[in-house]
C-alpha cells in the first residue's frame, strides 16, 4: 500500500478511547478499515494481482474472476488463520497501544477473557512483531552508543543489551551475546546512519572497525564527572527506563530468548511517546500487521535475539 494511503489512515485514526469505540463498533467497521490498510480502496488477488474479485463469506473471502484464486482478508498477514473476529483483535491492539506502559499477557488474558495464558502470550508476541518496521530511518545525526545489563539477579543471569540513542530523540536496543567489535559493527551498520557523529565511552570495541567512517568521540568519565555532565545520558536514561518497564509491567518475567521482542515493543513506544492522540499508535500496529508475513507458534517460541537476523545459520554437524 502506498505511503500516502498509510499516512491518510493514520491521520484519520481515532485519537481517544471514545472515538475508537464509535469508529469500530461492529465487525464490518473493523473489516473495512483492514481492507483499506491492506489494499487501499480495492482488494487485490494474491496470485495474479487482478482487482476483479467478488466477495464470499460475508466479505471475509474474495475470489478472483480471472484466475479463480481465493484470497482471505488475513492470508499472508500476521493474522493468518485466526479464528477470532477482527473486532476482538482491534480491541487487543487498542489495549496494547493506548496504555503508556503496555500490558502483560496475564492482564490481556483477564481483560479479553481468553481461556488460556498461552493465547494471550501468542497474541502479544504477534503484535510485538508488528511493531518492528523494516523501513525505519537510521539514527542520526548525533548518536550516543553504550551497553547495559538487564534482567536476572546477579551478573551471570543478566543479559547484554546494546543501546543507541539520538539526542532527545529515538532509540534502538539490541539483545546481543557480547560487545566485541564485530557485534558492534553489525549493530552500528543496521541502526546508525553512516554520516552520524557517535559518542561512546572508552570501550575498545568502539573503533574504526566497528563504527567505520562515522565521526567518533570516545569520552572517558569518572563518576563525579558523569554526575556533572553525563556524556551518555540518553543511553543511561533509556537503559534505566527499560529495566523499570520490564520489572513494572512484566514483573521481570521475561525469558532471555524472548527479550528482543520486548525490547522492540519498548523502542516502538518510546519513539512514539510524543504522538498526538495515543490510540493512533494502534494505526501503526495495524499497518504492519497487514504487511508482515505469518508467524507460526514455533517461530514465536524460538529465540528472538536481535543478532540472529544478521548472523547466518551454522550448518549442522555430523
GROMACS .gro file of N, CA, C and O in nm, residues 7-132:
model
  504
    7UNK      N    1  -0.039   0.713   0.559
    7UNK     CA    2  -0.041   0.837   0.635
    7UNK      C    3  -0.183   0.892   0.648
    7UNK      O    4  -0.220   0.949   0.751
    8UNK      N    5  -0.262   0.875   0.542
    8UNK     CA    6  -0.401   0.920   0.547
    8UNK      C    7  -0.479   0.841   0.651
    8UNK      O    8  -0.558   0.899   0.728
    9UNK      N    9  -0.458   0.710   0.656
    9UNK     CA   10  -0.526   0.627   0.755
    9UNK      C   11  -0.481   0.665   0.896
    9UNK      O   12  -0.562   0.667   0.989
   10UNK      N   13  -0.353   0.696   0.912
   10UNK     CA   14  -0.302   0.734   1.044
   10UNK      C   15  -0.366   0.864   1.091
   10UNK      O   16  -0.410   0.876   1.205
   11UNK      N   17  -0.373   0.962   1.000
   11UNK     CA   18  -0.432   1.092   1.038
   11UNK      C   19  -0.581   1.078   1.068
   11UNK      O   20  -0.635   1.152   1.150
   12UNK      N   21  -0.647   0.982   1.003
   12UNK     CA   22  -0.790   0.964   1.019
   12UNK      C   23  -0.824   0.872   1.135
   12UNK      O   24  -0.941   0.851   1.166
   13UNK      N   25  -0.724   0.816   1.201
   13UNK     CA   26  -0.749   0.718   1.306
   13UNK      C   27  -0.800   0.789   1.432
   13UNK      O   28  -0.758   0.901   1.463
   14UNK      N   29  -0.892   0.725   1.507
   14UNK     CA   30  -0.943   0.786   1.631
   14UNK      C   31  -0.832   0.821   1.728
   14UNK      O   32  -0.733   0.748   1.740
   15UNK      N   33  -0.848   0.932   1.797
   15UNK     CA   34  -0.745   0.979   1.891
   15UNK      C   35  -0.775   0.940   2.035
   15UNK      O   36  -0.684   0.935   2.118
   16UNK      N   37  -0.901   0.913   2.067
   16UNK     CA   38  -0.939   0.884   2.205
   16UNK      C   39  -1.012   0.750   2.211
   16UNK      O   40  -1.055   0.695   2.109
   17UNK      N   41  -1.025   0.699   2.334
   17UNK     CA   42  -1.094   0.571   2.354
   17UNK      C   43  -1.240   0.579   2.309
   17UNK      O   44  -1.294   0.486   2.249
   18UNK      N   45  -1.305   0.692   2.337
   18UNK     CA   46  -1.445   0.709   2.297
   18UNK      C   47  -1.460   0.707   2.145
   18UNK      O   48  -1.549   0.642   2.090
   19UNK      N   49  -1.371   0.778   2.076
   19UNK     CA   50  -1.374   0.779   1.930
   19UNK      C   51  -1.344   0.641   1.873
   19UNK      O   52  -1.402   0.600   1.773
   20UNK      N   53  -1.253   0.569   1.938
   20UNK     CA   54  -1.218   0.435   1.893
   20UNK      C   55  -1.338   0.342   1.901
   20UNK      O   56  -1.367   0.266   1.808
   21UNK      N   57  -1.409   0.346   2.013
   21UNK     CA   58  -1.527   0.260   2.031
   21UNK      C   59  -1.634   0.291   1.928
   21UNK      O   60  -1.700   0.201   1.876
   22UNK      N   61  -1.651   0.419   1.898
   22UNK     CA   62  -1.753   0.457   1.799
   22UNK      C   63  -1.713   0.417   1.658
   22UNK      O   64  -1.798   0.373   1.579
   23UNK      N   65  -1.586   0.432   1.626
   23UNK     CA   66  -1.538   0.404   1.491
   23UNK      C   67  -1.540   0.254   1.459
   23UNK      O   68  -1.573   0.213   1.347
   24UNK      N   69  -1.509   0.171   1.557
   24UNK     CA   70  -1.501   0.026   1.534
   24UNK      C   71  -1.605  -0.047   1.619
   24UNK      O   72  -1.573  -0.141   1.691
   25UNK      N   73  -1.728  -0.003   1.606
   25UNK     CA   74  -1.837  -0.058   1.686
   25UNK      C   75  -1.882  -0.196   1.637
   25UNK      O   76  -1.936  -0.275   1.714
   26UNK      N   77  -1.860  -0.227   1.510
   26UNK     CA   78  -1.906  -0.354   1.453
   26UNK      C   79  -1.793  -0.426   1.381
   26UNK      O   80  -1.689  -0.367   1.351
   27UNK      N   81  -1.816  -0.553   1.353
   27UNK     CA   82  -1.718  -0.632   1.278
   27UNK      C   83  -1.697  -0.575   1.139
   27UNK      O   84  -1.585  -0.573   1.086
   28UNK      N   85  -1.804  -0.524   1.078
   28UNK     CA   86  -1.794  -0.466   0.944
   28UNK      C   87  -1.706  -0.342   0.943
   28UNK      O   88  -1.631  -0.319   0.848
   29UNK      N   89  -1.714  -0.263   1.050
   29UNK     CA   90  -1.628  -0.143   1.060
   29UNK      C   91  -1.481  -0.182   1.062
   29UNK      O   92  -1.397  -0.120   0.995
   30UNK      N   93  -1.450  -0.287   1.138
   30UNK     CA   94  -1.311  -0.332   1.150
   30UNK      C   95  -1.262  -0.390   1.018
   30UNK      O   96  -1.149  -0.364   0.976
   31UNK      N   97  -1.346  -0.468   0.951
   31UNK     CA   98  -1.307  -0.527   0.824
   31UNK      C   99  -1.282  -0.421   0.719
   31UNK      O  100  -1.187  -0.431   0.641
   32UNK      N  101  -1.366  -0.319   0.717
   32UNK     CA  102  -1.349  -0.212   0.619
   32UNK      C  103  -1.216  -0.140   0.639
   32UNK      O  104  -1.146  -0.108   0.541
   33UNK      N  105  -1.179  -0.115   0.764
   33UNK     CA  106  -1.051  -0.049   0.791
   33UNK      C  107  -0.935  -0.140   0.753
   33UNK      O  108  -0.834  -0.095   0.695
   34UNK      N  109  -0.948  -0.270   0.783
   34UNK     CA  110  -0.843  -0.366   0.749
   34UNK      C  111  -0.821  -0.372   0.597
   34UNK      O  112  -0.708  -0.372   0.550
   35UNK      N  113  -0.929  -0.374   0.523
   35UNK     CA  114  -0.920  -0.379   0.376
   35UNK      C  115  -0.847  -0.255   0.324
   35UNK      O  116  -0.761  -0.264   0.236
   36UNK      N  117  -0.883  -0.139   0.377
   36UNK     CA  118  -0.818  -0.016   0.332
   36UNK      C  119  -0.672  -0.014   0.370
   36UNK      O  120  -0.586   0.033   0.294
   37UNK      N  121  -0.638  -0.067   0.490
   37UNK     CA  122  -0.499  -0.069   0.533
   37UNK      C  123  -0.417  -0.166   0.449
   37UNK      O  124  -0.299  -0.142   0.422
   38UNK      N  125  -0.479  -0.275   0.405
   38UNK     CA  126  -0.405  -0.377   0.330
   38UNK      C  127  -0.396  -0.346   0.180
   38UNK      O  128  -0.290  -0.363   0.120
   39UNK      N  129  -0.506  -0.303   0.122
   39UNK     CA  130  -0.509  -0.287  -0.023
   39UNK      C  131  -0.542  -0.146  -0.071
   39UNK      O  132  -0.540  -0.120  -0.190
   40UNK      N  133  -0.575  -0.057   0.018
   40UNK     CA  134  -0.627   0.071  -0.026
   40UNK      C  135  -0.777   0.060  -0.044
   40UNK      O  136  -0.846   0.003   0.039
   41UNK      N  137  -0.828   0.106  -0.156
   41UNK     CA  138  -0.972   0.104  -0.177
   41UNK      C  139  -1.023  -0.026  -0.240
   41UNK      O  140  -1.141  -0.058  -0.230
   42UNK      N  141  -0.934  -0.104  -0.304
   42UNK     CA  142  -0.978  -0.220  -0.380
   42UNK      C  143  -0.895  -0.343  -0.345
   42UNK      O  144  -0.773  -0.341  -0.360
   43UNK      N  145  -0.959  -0.455  -0.301
   43UNK     CA  146  -0.886  -0.579  -0.276
   43UNK      C  147  -0.817  -0.630  -0.403
   43UNK      O  148  -0.865  -0.607  -0.514
   44UNK      N  149  -0.706  -0.700  -0.385
   44UNK     CA  150  -0.625  -0.748  -0.497
   44UNK      C  151  -0.603  -0.897  -0.482
   44UNK      O  152  -0.577  -0.947  -0.371
   45UNK      N  153  -0.608  -0.970  -0.592
   45UNK     CA  154  -0.584  -1.114  -0.592
   45UNK      C  155  -0.438  -1.141  -0.554
   45UNK      O  156  -0.346  -1.082  -0.611
   46UNK      N  157  -0.416  -1.233  -0.460
   46UNK     CA  158  -0.280  -1.264  -0.415
   46UNK      C  159  -0.199  -1.336  -0.521
   46UNK      O  160  -0.076  -1.334  -0.519
   47UNK      N  161  -0.266  -1.400  -0.618
   47UNK     CA  162  -0.193  -1.475  -0.720
   47UNK      C  163  -0.163  -1.393  -0.843
   47UNK      O  164  -0.048  -1.383  -0.886
   48UNK      N  165  -0.263  -1.332  -0.905
   48UNK     CA  166  -0.243  -1.263  -1.033
   48UNK      C  167  -0.253  -1.112  -1.024
   48UNK      O  168  -0.239  -1.042  -1.124
   49UNK      N  169  -0.280  -1.060  -0.901
   49UNK     CA  170  -0.289  -0.916  -0.876
   49UNK      C  171  -0.407  -0.849  -0.946
   49UNK      O  172  -0.411  -0.728  -0.960
   50UNK      N  173  -0.503  -0.928  -0.990
   50UNK     CA  174  -0.623  -0.871  -1.051
   50UNK      C  175  -0.710  -0.806  -0.944
   50UNK      O  176  -0.711  -0.848  -0.828
   51UNK      N  177  -0.785  -0.705  -0.986
   51UNK     CA  178  -0.880  -0.640  -0.895
   51UNK      C  179  -1.024  -0.681  -0.923
   51UNK      O  180  -1.116  -0.628  -0.861
   52UNK      N  181  -1.041  -0.777  -1.016
   52UNK     CA  182  -1.175  -0.827  -1.049
   52UNK      C  183  -1.209  -0.942  -0.954
   52UNK      O  184  -1.192  -1.059  -0.983
   53UNK      N  185  -1.257  -0.904  -0.836
   53UNK     CA  186  -1.289  -1.001  -0.732
   53UNK      C  187  -1.433  -0.986  -0.687
   53UNK      O  188  -1.492  -0.879  -0.696
   54UNK      N  189  -1.490  -1.096  -0.642
   54UNK     CA  190  -1.619  -1.087  -0.574
   54UNK      C  191  -1.604  -1.149  -0.435
   54UNK      O  192  -1.522  -1.236  -0.412
   55UNK      N  193  -1.684  -1.100  -0.344
   55UNK     CA  194  -1.670  -1.140  -0.204
   55UNK      C  195  -1.758  -1.258  -0.169
   55UNK      O  196  -1.865  -1.279  -0.227
   56UNK      N  197  -1.711  -1.338  -0.074
   56UNK     CA  198  -1.785  -1.451  -0.021
   56UNK      C  199  -1.770  -1.451   0.131
   56UNK      O  200  -1.689  -1.377   0.186
   57UNK      N  201  -1.849  -1.535   0.197
   57UNK     CA  202  -1.842  -1.549   0.343
   57UNK      C  203  -1.849  -1.413   0.412
   57UNK      O  204  -1.765  -1.377   0.494
   58UNK      N  205  -1.949  -1.337   0.373
   58UNK     CA  206  -1.974  -1.206   0.436
   58UNK      C  207  -1.857  -1.110   0.424
   58UNK      O  208  -1.830  -1.030   0.514
   59UNK      N  209  -1.785  -1.119   0.311
   59UNK     CA  210  -1.676  -1.027   0.287
   59UNK      C  211  -1.543  -1.067   0.345
   59UNK      O  212  -1.446  -0.993   0.336
   60UNK      N  213  -1.533  -1.190   0.403
   60UNK     CA  214  -1.406  -1.235   0.458
   60UNK      C  215  -1.318  -1.301   0.353
   60UNK      O  216  -1.196  -1.307   0.367
   61UNK      N  217  -1.379  -1.347   0.244
   61UNK     CA  218  -1.307  -1.418   0.138
   61UNK      C  219  -1.337  -1.353   0.004
   61UNK      O  220  -1.451  -1.313  -0.023
   62UNK      N  221  -1.235  -1.344  -0.082
   62UNK     CA  222  -1.252  -1.288  -0.216
   62UNK      C  223  -1.206  -1.391  -0.320
   62UNK      O  224  -1.100  -1.453  -0.303
   63UNK      N  225  -1.286  -1.409  -0.425
   63UNK     CA  226  -1.249  -1.500  -0.534
   63UNK      C  227  -1.224  -1.420  -0.661
   63UNK      O  228  -1.299  -1.329  -0.696
   64UNK      N  229  -1.113  -1.455  -0.727
   64UNK     CA  230  -1.071  -1.381  -0.846
   64UNK      C  231  -1.149  -1.426  -0.969
   64UNK      O  232  -1.160  -1.546  -0.996
   65UNK      N  233  -1.201  -1.332  -1.044
   65UNK     CA  234  -1.275  -1.362  -1.166
   65UNK      C  235  -1.183  -1.404  -1.280
   65UNK      O  236  -1.228  -1.467  -1.376
   66UNK      N  237  -1.054  -1.373  -1.269
   66UNK     CA  238  -0.959  -1.404  -1.376
   66UNK      C  239  -0.892  -1.540  -1.358
   66UNK      O  240  -0.879  -1.617  -1.453
   67UNK      N  241  -0.845  -1.571  -1.237
   67UNK     CA  242  -0.773  -1.697  -1.217
   67UNK      C  243  -0.842  -1.793  -1.121
   67UNK      O  244  -0.798  -1.906  -1.103
   68UNK      N  245  -0.949  -1.747  -1.054
   68UNK     CA  246  -1.023  -1.834  -0.964
   68UNK      C  247  -0.962  -1.850  -0.826
   68UNK      O  248  -1.015  -1.922  -0.741
   69UNK      N  249  -0.847  -1.784  -0.801
   69UNK     CA  250  -0.781  -1.797  -0.671
   69UNK      C  251  -0.862  -1.727  -0.563
   69UNK      O  252  -0.921  -1.621  -0.585
   70UNK      N  253  -0.866  -1.789  -0.445
   70UNK     CA  254  -0.937  -1.729  -0.333
   70UNK      C  255  -0.838  -1.666  -0.235
   70UNK      O  256  -0.739  -1.728  -0.197
   71UNK      N  257  -0.866  -1.544  -0.195
   71UNK     CA  258  -0.781  -1.469  -0.103
   71UNK      C  259  -0.865  -1.426   0.016
   71UNK      O  260  -0.966  -1.358  -0.001
   72UNK      N  261  -0.823  -1.464   0.136
   72UNK     CA  262  -0.894  -1.421   0.255
   72UNK      C  263  -0.838  -1.289   0.304
   72UNK      O  264  -0.729  -1.248   0.265
   73UNK      N  265  -0.908  -1.226   0.393
   73UNK     CA  266  -0.863  -1.097   0.445
   73UNK      C  267  -0.732  -1.109   0.521
   73UNK      O  268  -0.652  -1.016   0.523
   74UNK      N  269  -0.708  -1.225   0.581
   74UNK     CA  270  -0.591  -1.239   0.667
   74UNK      C  271  -0.479  -1.321   0.605
   74UNK      O  272  -0.370  -1.328   0.663
   75UNK      N  273  -0.500  -1.384   0.490
   75UNK     CA  274  -0.396  -1.469   0.432
   75UNK      C  275  -0.271  -1.388   0.400
   75UNK      O  276  -0.279  -1.276   0.349
   76UNK      N  277  -0.155  -1.443   0.434
   76UNK     CA  278  -0.029  -1.375   0.409
   76UNK      C  279   0.005  -1.265   0.506
   76UNK      O  280   0.103  -1.194   0.488
   77UNK      N  281  -0.075  -1.250   0.612
   77UNK     CA  282  -0.050  -1.147   0.714
   77UNK      C  283  -0.024  -1.213   0.848
   77UNK      O  284  -0.034  -1.335   0.863
   78UNK      N  285   0.008  -1.133   0.947
   78UNK     CA  286   0.033  -1.186   1.082
   78UNK      C  287  -0.092  -1.247   1.144
   78UNK      O  288  -0.083  -1.323   1.240
   79UNK      N  289  -0.209  -1.214   1.090
   79UNK     CA  290  -0.334  -1.271   1.144
   79UNK      C  291  -0.383  -1.390   1.064
   79UNK      O  292  -0.497  -1.433   1.080
   80UNK      N  293  -0.298  -1.446   0.981
   80UNK     CA  294  -0.339  -1.561   0.900
   80UNK      C  295  -0.389  -1.675   0.988
   80UNK      O  296  -0.329  -1.706   1.091
   81UNK      N  297  -0.501  -1.734   0.945
   81UNK     CA  298  -0.565  -1.849   1.012
   81UNK      C  299  -0.626  -1.816   1.147
   81UNK      O  300  -0.663  -1.907   1.222
   82UNK      N  301  -0.637  -1.688   1.179
   82UNK     CA  302  -0.704  -1.655   1.305
   82UNK      C  303  -0.852  -1.691   1.299
   82UNK      O  304  -0.915  -1.681   1.194
   83UNK      N  305  -0.905  -1.735   1.411
   83UNK     CA  306  -1.047  -1.769   1.418
   83UNK      C  307  -1.125  -1.664   1.498
   83UNK      O  308  -1.246  -1.679   1.515
   84UNK      N  309  -1.056  -1.566   1.546
   84UNK     CA  310  -1.120  -1.462   1.625
   84UNK      C  311  -1.169  -1.349   1.535
   84UNK      O  312  -1.109  -1.319   1.431
   85UNK      N  313  -1.277  -1.283   1.572
   85UNK     CA  314  -1.327  -1.169   1.493
   85UNK      C  315  -1.227  -1.054   1.491
   85UNK      O  316  -1.145  -1.038   1.582
   86UNK      N  317  -1.236  -0.973   1.386
   86UNK     CA  318  -1.148  -0.856   1.377
   86UNK      C  319  -1.172  -0.762   1.495
   86UNK      O  320  -1.080  -0.698   1.544
   87UNK      N  321  -1.294  -0.754   1.540
   87UNK     CA  322  -1.326  -0.662   1.650
   87UNK      C  323  -1.250  -0.701   1.777
   87UNK      O  324  -1.206  -0.614   1.853
   88UNK      N  325  -1.232  -0.832   1.798
   88UNK     CA  326  -1.155  -0.878   1.913
   88UNK      C  327  -1.009  -0.840   1.898
   88UNK      O  328  -0.944  -0.794   1.994
   89UNK      N  329  -0.956  -0.857   1.778
   89UNK     CA  330  -0.817  -0.819   1.752
   89UNK      C  331  -0.797  -0.669   1.768
   89UNK      O  332  -0.699  -0.623   1.827
   90UNK      N  333  -0.891  -0.591   1.715
   90UNK     CA  334  -0.879  -0.446   1.726
   90UNK      C  335  -0.883  -0.402   1.872
   90UNK      O  336  -0.813  -0.308   1.912
   91UNK      N  337  -0.962  -0.471   1.953
   91UNK     CA  338  -0.968  -0.437   2.095
   91UNK      C  339  -0.834  -0.467   2.163
   91UNK      O  340  -0.785  -0.389   2.245
   92UNK      N  341  -0.775  -0.582   2.127
   92UNK     CA  342  -0.645  -0.617   2.184
   92UNK      C  343  -0.538  -0.517   2.139
   92UNK      O  344  -0.451  -0.477   2.218
   93UNK      N  345  -0.543  -0.475   2.014
   93UNK     CA  346  -0.450  -0.375   1.962
   93UNK      C  347  -0.467  -0.244   2.039
   93UNK      O  348  -0.368  -0.177   2.073
   94UNK      N  349  -0.591  -0.209   2.067
   94UNK     CA  350  -0.617  -0.087   2.144
   94UNK      C  351  -0.555  -0.098   2.283
   94UNK      O  352  -0.492  -0.004   2.332
   95UNK      N  353  -0.573  -0.214   2.349
   95UNK     CA  354  -0.523  -0.231   2.485
   95UNK      C  355  -0.371  -0.219   2.491
   95UNK      O  356  -0.317  -0.155   2.582
   96UNK      N  357  -0.301  -0.278   2.395
   96UNK     CA  358  -0.156  -0.274   2.398
   96UNK      C  359  -0.102  -0.139   2.353
   96UNK      O  360   0.007  -0.097   2.392
   97UNK      N  361  -0.179  -0.066   2.273
   97UNK     CA  362  -0.133   0.060   2.217
   97UNK      C  363  -0.162   0.179   2.307
   97UNK      O  364  -0.080   0.269   2.322
   98UNK      N  365  -0.282   0.182   2.365
   98UNK     CA  366  -0.325   0.301   2.439
   98UNK      C  367  -0.262   0.313   2.577
   98UNK      O  368  -0.252   0.423   2.631
   99UNK      N  369  -0.220   0.202   2.633
   99UNK     CA  370  -0.161   0.207   2.767
   99UNK      C  371  -0.016   0.253   2.759
   99UNK      O  372   0.063   0.198   2.683
  100UNK      N  373   0.018   0.351   2.837
  100UNK     CA  374   0.150   0.410   2.830
  100UNK      C  375   0.260   0.307   2.853
  100UNK      O  376   0.365   0.310   2.789
  101UNK      N  377   0.238   0.215   2.946
  101UNK     CA  378   0.340   0.115   2.981
  101UNK      C  379   0.309  -0.022   2.925
  101UNK      O  380   0.369  -0.122   2.968
  102UNK      N  381   0.216  -0.029   2.831
  102UNK     CA  382   0.186  -0.159   2.772
  102UNK      C  383   0.101  -0.244   2.864
  102UNK      O  384   0.041  -0.196   2.961
  103UNK      N  385   0.102  -0.374   2.837
  103UNK     CA  386   0.019  -0.465   2.913
  103UNK      C  387   0.084  -0.603   2.913
  103UNK      O  388   0.148  -0.642   2.816
  104UNK      N  389   0.071  -0.673   3.023
  104UNK     CA  390   0.128  -0.808   3.032
  104UNK      C  391   0.031  -0.908   2.972
  104UNK      O  392  -0.089  -0.880   2.956
  105UNK      N  393   0.080  -1.026   2.940
  105UNK     CA  394  -0.006  -1.130   2.884
  105UNK      C  395  -0.113  -1.171   2.985
  105UNK      O  396  -0.226  -1.200   2.948
  106UNK      N  397  -0.079  -1.172   3.112
  106UNK     CA  398  -0.176  -1.209   3.216
  106UNK      C  399  -0.289  -1.108   3.222
  106UNK      O  400  -0.407  -1.146   3.232
  107UNK      N  401  -0.256  -0.980   3.214
  107UNK     CA  402  -0.359  -0.877   3.216
  107UNK      C  403  -0.445  -0.883   3.089
  107UNK      O  404  -0.567  -0.864   3.095
  108UNK      N  405  -0.382  -0.907   2.973
  108UNK     CA  406  -0.459  -0.918   2.850
  108UNK      C  407  -0.553  -1.037   2.855
  108UNK      O  408  -0.668  -1.028   2.810
  109UNK      N  409  -0.509  -1.148   2.912
  109UNK     CA  410  -0.595  -1.265   2.927
  109UNK      C  411  -0.719  -1.232   3.010
  109UNK      O  412  -0.831  -1.268   2.974
  110UNK      N  413  -0.698  -1.159   3.118
  110UNK     CA  414  -0.810  -1.124   3.205
  110UNK      C  415  -0.906  -1.026   3.137
  110UNK      O  416  -1.028  -1.043   3.143
  111UNK      N  417  -0.851  -0.925   3.069
  111UNK     CA  418  -0.936  -0.822   3.006
  111UNK      C  419  -1.014  -0.879   2.888
  111UNK      O  420  -1.134  -0.851   2.872
  112UNK      N  421  -0.947  -0.961   2.806
  112UNK     CA  422  -1.011  -1.014   2.686
  112UNK      C  423  -1.091  -1.141   2.712
  112UNK      O  424  -1.167  -1.185   2.625
  113UNK      N  425  -1.074  -1.201   2.828
  113UNK     CA  426  -1.148  -1.322   2.861
  113UNK      C  427  -1.097  -1.446   2.790
  113UNK      O  428  -1.174  -1.540   2.765
  114UNK      N  429  -0.969  -1.449   2.758
  114UNK     CA  430  -0.913  -1.567   2.691
  114UNK      C  431  -0.912  -1.685   2.787
  114UNK      O  432  -0.889  -1.670   2.907
  115UNK      N  433  -0.929  -1.804   2.729
  115UNK     CA  434  -0.933  -1.923   2.812
  115UNK      C  435  -0.798  -1.966   2.864
  115UNK      O  436  -0.789  -2.041   2.961
  116UNK      N  437  -0.691  -1.921   2.798
  116UNK     CA  438  -0.558  -1.964   2.841
  116UNK      C  439  -0.458  -1.850   2.832
  116UNK      O  440  -0.473  -1.758   2.751
  117UNK      N  441  -0.357  -1.860   2.916
  117UNK     CA  442  -0.247  -1.762   2.913
  117UNK      C  443  -0.171  -1.773   2.782
  117UNK      O  444  -0.124  -1.673   2.727
  118UNK      N  445  -0.159  -1.894   2.728
  118UNK     CA  446  -0.085  -1.917   2.604
  118UNK      C  447  -0.142  -1.835   2.489
  118UNK      O  448  -0.067  -1.780   2.407
  119UNK      N  449  -0.274  -1.823   2.482
  119UNK     CA  450  -0.337  -1.745   2.377
  119UNK      C  451  -0.300  -1.597   2.388
  119UNK      O  452  -0.261  -1.534   2.290
  120UNK      N  453  -0.310  -1.543   2.508
  120UNK     CA  454  -0.275  -1.402   2.529
  120UNK      C  455  -0.128  -1.377   2.498
  120UNK      O  456  -0.093  -1.276   2.437
  121UNK      N  457  -0.041  -1.469   2.539
  121UNK     CA  458   0.102  -1.457   2.514
  121UNK      C  459   0.131  -1.455   2.365
  121UNK      O  460   0.209  -1.372   2.316
  122UNK      N  461   0.068  -1.546   2.290
  122UNK     CA  462   0.090  -1.554   2.145
  122UNK      C  463   0.039  -1.428   2.076
  122UNK      O  464   0.103  -1.375   1.984
  123UNK      N  465  -0.077  -1.378   2.118
  123UNK     CA  466  -0.132  -1.256   2.058
  123UNK      C  467  -0.037  -1.139   2.080
  123UNK      O  468  -0.010  -1.062   1.986
  124UNK      N  469   0.012  -1.124   2.201
  124UNK     CA  470   0.102  -1.012   2.229
  124UNK      C  471   0.230  -1.020   2.149
  124UNK      O  472   0.281  -0.919   2.100
  125UNK      N  473   0.281  -1.140   2.131
  125UNK     CA  474   0.404  -1.154   2.053
  125UNK      C  475   0.380  -1.125   1.905
  125UNK      O  476   0.469  -1.073   1.836
  126UNK      N  477   0.264  -1.158   1.854
  126UNK     CA  478   0.233  -1.122   1.716
  126UNK      C  479   0.223  -0.970   1.701
  126UNK      O  480   0.270  -0.912   1.603
  127UNK      N  481   0.163  -0.906   1.799
  127UNK     CA  482   0.151  -0.760   1.795
  127UNK      C  483   0.288  -0.695   1.813
  127UNK      O  484   0.315  -0.591   1.752
  128UNK      N  485   0.374  -0.755   1.893
  128UNK     CA  486   0.511  -0.701   1.906
  128UNK      C  487   0.586  -0.713   1.775
  128UNK      O  488   0.665  -0.626   1.738
  129UNK      N  489   0.564  -0.823   1.703
  129UNK     CA  490   0.628  -0.840   1.574
  129UNK      C  491   0.584  -0.731   1.477
  129UNK      O  492   0.660  -0.689   1.390
  130UNK      N  493   0.460  -0.684   1.494
  130UNK     CA  494   0.408  -0.577   1.408
  130UNK      C  495   0.464  -0.441   1.446
  130UNK      O  496   0.442  -0.343   1.375
  131UNK      N  497   0.536  -0.434   1.557
  131UNK     CA  498   0.594  -0.306   1.598
  131UNK      C  499   0.733  -0.283   1.541
  131UNK      O  500   0.796  -0.180   1.567
  132UNK      N  501   0.783  -0.379   1.465
  132UNK     CA  502   0.916  -0.367   1.403
  132UNK      C  503   0.899  -0.325   1.258
  132UNK      O  504   0.838  -0.397   1.178
   0.00000   0.00000   0.00000
